[in-house]
Amino acid sequence: MAPKTAKQLEKAREDKKVCILEAALKVFASHGYDGASISMIAREAKISKGLLYTYYESKEHLLEQLMIWGLERAGSTTNVEAGYRIGSEEEFMYGLKMIIAMVQQEADFWRLYNMVVMQPKMADRFKDKAKSFLEDYLQVYVQYFEDKKVPDPMAEAIMFGAVIDGILFDMLMVGETEYPLERVLEVVRRKFA
Amino acid sequence: MAPKTAKQLEKAREDKKVCILEAALKVFASHGYDGASISMIAREAKISKGLLYTYYESKEHLLEQLMIWGLERAGSTTNVEAGYRIGSEEEFMYGLKMIIAMVQQEADFWRLYNMVVMQPKMADRFKDKAKSFLEDYLQVYVQYFEDKKVPDPMAEAIMFGAVIDGILFDMLMVGETEYPLERVLEVVRRKFA
Amino acid sequence: MAPKTAKQLEKAREDKKVCILEAALKVFASHGYDGASISMIAREAKISKGLLYTYYESKEHLLEQLMIWGLERAGSTTNVEAGYRIGSEEEFMYGLKMIIAMVQQEADFWRLYNMVVMQPKMADRFKDKAKSFLEDYLQVYVQYFEDKKVPDPMAEAIMFGAVIDGILFDMLMVGETEYPLERVLEVVRRKFA
Amino acid sequence: MAPKTAKQLEKAREDKKVCILEAALKVFASHGYDGASISMIAREAKISKGLLYTYYESKEHLLEQLMIWGLERAGSTTNVEAGYRIGSEEEFMYGLKMIIAMVQQEADFWRLYNMVVMQPKMADRFKDKAKSFLEDYLQVYVQYFEDKKVPDPMAEAIMFGAVIDGILFDMLMVGETEYPLERVLEVVRRKFA
DNA sequence: TATGAATGAGATTTCATTCAT
DNA sequence: AATGAATGAAATCTCATTCAT
């Protein structure tokens, strides 16, 4: 049952690390970083506290890895990359819906992300990690608004970013089932697309 | 130190309570609810730990009073009340700037507010408190967009709310000095006013 | 309203001290010495904590005075004094009923007394206070049993003391309403009177 | 220090729990429940405060387990069970001496027991636990007195119970060395056996 | 006389982390 | 690799006592 080769061993370690990250995400998201305890996370991951420490050297380190992992997943889920170019209104709306779907799916991560960035001391430690993700994003939309010849494409893109952040924030806050997403997206289309 | 008359005593108590709230806000905002300790708050307020408990019966109660206090201040700072009606584009923009100024001034409170509402268990306990404040707000803008005859005034108002939330979120996150507020507000004017 | 003469003043102080003792008794009896707080006692006595300290210099001192006061009242309620002599079976039973009535009336005191004497450190401090009260008592019964020519009057008196203590203990424990006192006293009469 | 097999581990846990109970008993008995502190108990048990909480979830829970443990030991030490029947005066006196010996041996427990049952709030929580122990006891003596054809066997048994309680109370209070137990037991034999 | 704000020590409890097995 | 007992520091909270008014 136990993996034999070095490769299998490495794979098993990776799987366990992900399993721990998932447990940590669940617990951090519902109790906050400080409100969560290592015991809770270990219990959620169905391993002992001691073992957890062989994968992540401290609670702080675990949070850090969790943020990296979440942002990476966010980056790879949305197909926005540095070179990507939005070609049509349809593509614009499709991309928007993708982002929202991704946040809905990873609601725990984004709730945690929001909590973390609101704490200046914590935010500083993760700013770099979010930066490239956000900048790629912004650039794609600056390009889109330039193509549309709006007066101040950068400001337009920043404001569009605020729209997304605001919608997501409100949805995470009130619960997605109660939010009239379709109607709001229709307004977004009228204003931006 | 103890004033003589009952009135003065009551006044002194009130002052001290506000002093503690201010300290608590500062500490909660920068460390989060669970990350903040009563010791830190007492030190910030320059009183002993024990004394804090003659004013607020528990850490939880202190947070609750802080949320009430902050939302009340927010409600009284902005002149948005149930009956208010926005009459012109100038008034619309003025109101918007007021909100932003308020949040900038009370940045600590809004950072804390954001952290709290992201934690489902905590959010539930404060939903009622925020509800009337938010509903009054929404109603004023629904009215404004109705007057402007936009297709779906409710959705427009909700989306406009998301714009505000998004801008504020981004500003709280990156720090207000780095945020190109003027240019973004210009875009808002073009889109909504 | 305030008393003028030194005598009235002294009287007022005495009254207040008794009022505090009564409050302390109630609170100590239901929470135990360590489980009771000065705040609770002051609240029960409807005075401030500060004022309490002008009457009793410490919590310990308050307990001590309470024990003295209670034992004195017990001594004065029962008409058992050093010289007293029980003359008949009727007097014997009457005296027994008096003791029981007294403890029922002063149930709080005796509950507290029991708790205190079970703690070796505390008991030592109050042994002297209870001693004379108990010795007078014992002597009266030794005399009675001598008159009755029982084989070992001292042992008989000690055992009779145990009977009283046991009945009272059981009554304090189960609650007097549930205790079949009449029937038990009838047995006592058969055995001892 | 941590044994290997699950069985050994369970055994070690059980041993440690008993070790803690013994320490708690000692400290509770000499300082009372509220007067005793977790620090004192941990020090007595030679473990850290923190560890105590992996065995007992709270001070209250520790007391509860201590009462259960003590009553169980009392029940198993005396050979009085529901079906047992006292057949002779010798057996009667033997049983009595057994009870007294048990209480002498477990003096700390009974001192604590007495303190606890004197506090109405506490007593309520332990009444059920003591009930079956006491009822079995009572029943055995009711049977004995029925066999002896005394007028009111139930009252006789209850009074006999009071005798035992009284003797034990007095012994716990004055210290067993000073109590003329032999002579008093001789009186008991004359009256009841 | 009377108040209750204020303190500081200490209470109960939690938890990140270590380590023997 | 895996466990969870063990620790110690720190958290929340309580309370006897003092003191300015």
PDB file of C-alpha atoms in Angstrom, chain A residues 29-32 34-35 110-111 113-115 117-121 127 134 150-152 154-156 158-159 161-163 165-167 169-170 172-174 179-180 183-184 187-188 190-192, chain B residues 29-32 34-35 110-111 113-115 117-121 127 134 150-152 154-156 158-159 161-163 165-167 169-170 172-174 179-180 183-184 187-188 190-192:
ATOM      1  CA  ALA A  29     -12.216  30.775   6.123  1.00  0.00           C
ATOM      2  CA  SER A  30     -14.801  30.079   8.734  1.00  0.00           C
ATOM      3  CA  HIS A  31     -12.860  31.126  11.842  1.00  0.00           C
ATOM      4  CA  GLY A  32     -10.307  33.589  10.548  1.00  0.00           C
ATOM      5  CA  ASP A  34      -6.222  33.800  14.481  1.00  0.00           C
ATOM      6  CA  GLY A  35      -9.530  32.214  15.362  1.00  0.00           C
ATOM      7  CA  TRP A 110     -11.639  34.680  -1.337  1.00  0.00           C
ATOM      8  CA  ARG A 111     -13.267  35.212   1.977  1.00  0.00           C
ATOM      9  CA  TYR A 113      -8.139  36.606   1.102  1.00  0.00           C
ATOM     10  CA  ASN A 114     -10.390  39.529   1.961  1.00  0.00           C
ATOM     11  CA  MET A 115      -9.817  39.119   5.666  1.00  0.00           C
ATOM     12  CA  VAL A 117      -5.658  41.949   2.958  1.00  0.00           C
ATOM     13  CA  MET A 118      -7.659  44.096   5.358  1.00  0.00           C
ATOM     14  CA  GLN A 119      -4.989  43.604   8.025  1.00  0.00           C
ATOM     15  CA  PRO A 120      -2.113  45.879   7.073  1.00  0.00           C
ATOM     16  CA  LYS A 121       0.578  43.727   8.644  1.00  0.00           C
ATOM     17  CA  LYS A 127       1.099  41.967  -1.570  1.00  0.00           C
ATOM     18  CA  LEU A 134      -3.706  41.530 -10.456  1.00  0.00           C
ATOM     19  CA  VAL A 150     -12.618  55.337 -24.028  1.00  0.00           C
ATOM     20  CA  PRO A 151     -11.208  58.633 -22.668  1.00  0.00           C
ATOM     21  CA  ASP A 152      -9.053  57.238 -19.817  1.00  0.00           C
ATOM     22  CA  MET A 154      -6.459  53.002 -17.198  1.00  0.00           C
ATOM     23  CA  ALA A 155      -9.044  54.650 -14.950  1.00  0.00           C
ATOM     24  CA  GLU A 156     -11.775  52.729 -16.747  1.00  0.00           C
ATOM     25  CA  ILE A 158      -9.354  50.302 -12.456  1.00  0.00           C
ATOM     26  CA  MET A 159     -12.981  51.187 -12.001  1.00  0.00           C
ATOM     27  CA  GLY A 161     -11.796  46.153 -11.304  1.00  0.00           C
ATOM     28  CA  ALA A 162     -13.629  47.892  -8.495  1.00  0.00           C
ATOM     29  CA  VAL A 163     -16.928  46.753  -9.991  1.00  0.00           C
ATOM     30  CA  ASP A 165     -14.383  43.460  -6.439  1.00  0.00           C
ATOM     31  CA  GLY A 166     -17.566  45.141  -5.261  1.00  0.00           C
ATOM     32  CA  ILE A 167     -19.890  42.553  -6.774  1.00  0.00           C
ATOM     33  CA  PHE A 169     -17.562  41.364  -1.975  1.00  0.00           C
ATOM     34  CA  ASP A 170     -21.312  41.859  -1.809  1.00  0.00           C
ATOM     35  CA  LEU A 172     -19.543  36.857  -0.391  1.00  0.00           C
ATOM     36  CA  MET A 173     -21.172  39.013   2.230  1.00  0.00           C
ATOM     37  CA  VAL A 174     -24.862  38.436   1.625  1.00  0.00           C
ATOM     38  CA  TYR A 179     -27.731  38.296  -4.916  1.00  0.00           C
ATOM     39  CA  PRO A 180     -29.490  39.295  -8.196  1.00  0.00           C
ATOM     40  CA  ARG A 183     -29.659  41.678 -13.469  1.00  0.00           C
ATOM     41  CA  VAL A 184     -26.524  43.323 -12.166  1.00  0.00           C
ATOM     42  CA  VAL A 187     -26.118  46.649 -16.084  1.00  0.00           C
ATOM     43  CA  VAL A 188     -22.406  45.949 -16.314  1.00  0.00           C
ATOM     44  CA  ARG A 190     -24.611  48.317 -20.699  1.00  0.00           C
ATOM     45  CA  LYS A 191     -21.963  50.355 -18.921  1.00  0.00           C
ATOM     46  CA  PHE A 192     -18.723  48.684 -19.926  1.00  0.00           C
TER      47      PHE A 192
ATOM     48  CA  ALA B  29      -8.485  46.950  12.790  1.00  0.00           C
ATOM     49  CA  SER B  30      -4.820  46.218  12.668  1.00  0.00           C
ATOM     50  CA  HIS B  31      -4.815  42.713  14.169  1.00  0.00           C
ATOM     51  CA  GLY B  32      -8.324  41.418  13.500  1.00  0.00           C
ATOM     52  CA  ASP B  34      -9.063  37.190  17.240  1.00  0.00           C
ATOM     53  CA  GLY B  35      -5.574  38.524  16.698  1.00  0.00           C
ATOM     54  CA  TRP B 110     -14.349  49.817   7.611  1.00  0.00           C
ATOM     55  CA  ARG B 111     -11.361  47.529   7.553  1.00  0.00           C
ATOM     56  CA  TYR B 113     -16.173  45.769   9.183  1.00  0.00           C
ATOM     57  CA  ASN B 114     -14.880  44.003   6.090  1.00  0.00           C
ATOM     58  CA  MET B 115     -13.051  41.392   8.116  1.00  0.00           C
ATOM     59  CA  VAL B 117     -18.593  40.321   7.463  1.00  0.00           C
ATOM     60  CA  MET B 118     -16.311  37.836   5.712  1.00  0.00           C
ATOM     61  CA  GLN B 119     -16.638  35.431   8.628  1.00  0.00           C
ATOM     62  CA  PRO B 120     -20.080  33.843   8.310  1.00  0.00           C
ATOM     63  CA  LYS B 121     -20.567  33.259  12.042  1.00  0.00           C
ATOM     64  CA  LYS B 127     -26.351  41.621   9.815  1.00  0.00           C
ATOM     65  CA  LEU B 134     -27.630  49.751   3.956  1.00  0.00           C
ATOM     66  CA  VAL B 150     -32.806  53.815 -16.412  1.00  0.00           C
ATOM     67  CA  PRO B 151     -34.127  50.357 -17.457  1.00  0.00           C
ATOM     68  CA  ASP B 152     -33.718  48.499 -14.126  1.00  0.00           C
ATOM     69  CA  MET B 154     -32.909  48.421  -8.577  1.00  0.00           C
ATOM     70  CA  ALA B 155     -30.146  46.547 -10.412  1.00  0.00           C
ATOM     71  CA  GLU B 156     -28.489  49.850 -11.244  1.00  0.00           C
ATOM     72  CA  ILE B 158     -27.150  47.490  -6.491  1.00  0.00           C
ATOM     73  CA  MET B 159     -24.406  47.709  -9.047  1.00  0.00           C
ATOM     74  CA  GLY B 161     -23.396  49.973  -4.473  1.00  0.00           C
ATOM     75  CA  ALA B 162     -20.913  47.390  -5.703  1.00  0.00           C
ATOM     76  CA  VAL B 163     -18.901  50.173  -7.373  1.00  0.00           C
ATOM     77  CA  ASP B 165     -17.821  48.892  -2.170  1.00  0.00           C
ATOM     78  CA  GLY B 166     -15.226  47.956  -4.759  1.00  0.00           C
ATOM     79  CA  ILE B 167     -13.540  51.338  -4.803  1.00  0.00           C
ATOM     80  CA  PHE B 169     -12.214  47.899  -0.809  1.00  0.00           C
ATOM     81  CA  ASP B 170      -9.404  48.616  -3.242  1.00  0.00           C
ATOM     82  CA  LEU B 172      -8.468  50.154   1.939  1.00  0.00           C
ATOM     83  CA  MET B 173      -6.359  47.400   0.446  1.00  0.00           C
ATOM     84  CA  VAL B 174      -3.713  49.324  -1.478  1.00  0.00           C
ATOM     85  CA  TYR B 179      -5.237  55.029  -5.529  1.00  0.00           C
ATOM     86  CA  PRO B 180      -6.090  57.348  -8.501  1.00  0.00           C
ATOM     87  CA  ARG B 183      -9.695  59.732 -12.334  1.00  0.00           C
ATOM     88  CA  VAL B 184     -11.838  56.814 -11.226  1.00  0.00           C
ATOM     89  CA  VAL B 187     -15.382  57.492 -14.890  1.00  0.00           C
ATOM     90  CA  VAL B 188     -18.135  56.944 -12.337  1.00  0.00           C
ATOM     91  CA  ARG B 190     -19.678  59.373 -16.968  1.00  0.00           C
ATOM     92  CA  LYS B 191     -21.294  56.007 -16.265  1.00  0.00           C
ATOM     93  CA  PHE B 192     -23.850  56.781 -13.570  1.00  0.00           C
TER      94      PHE B 192
END
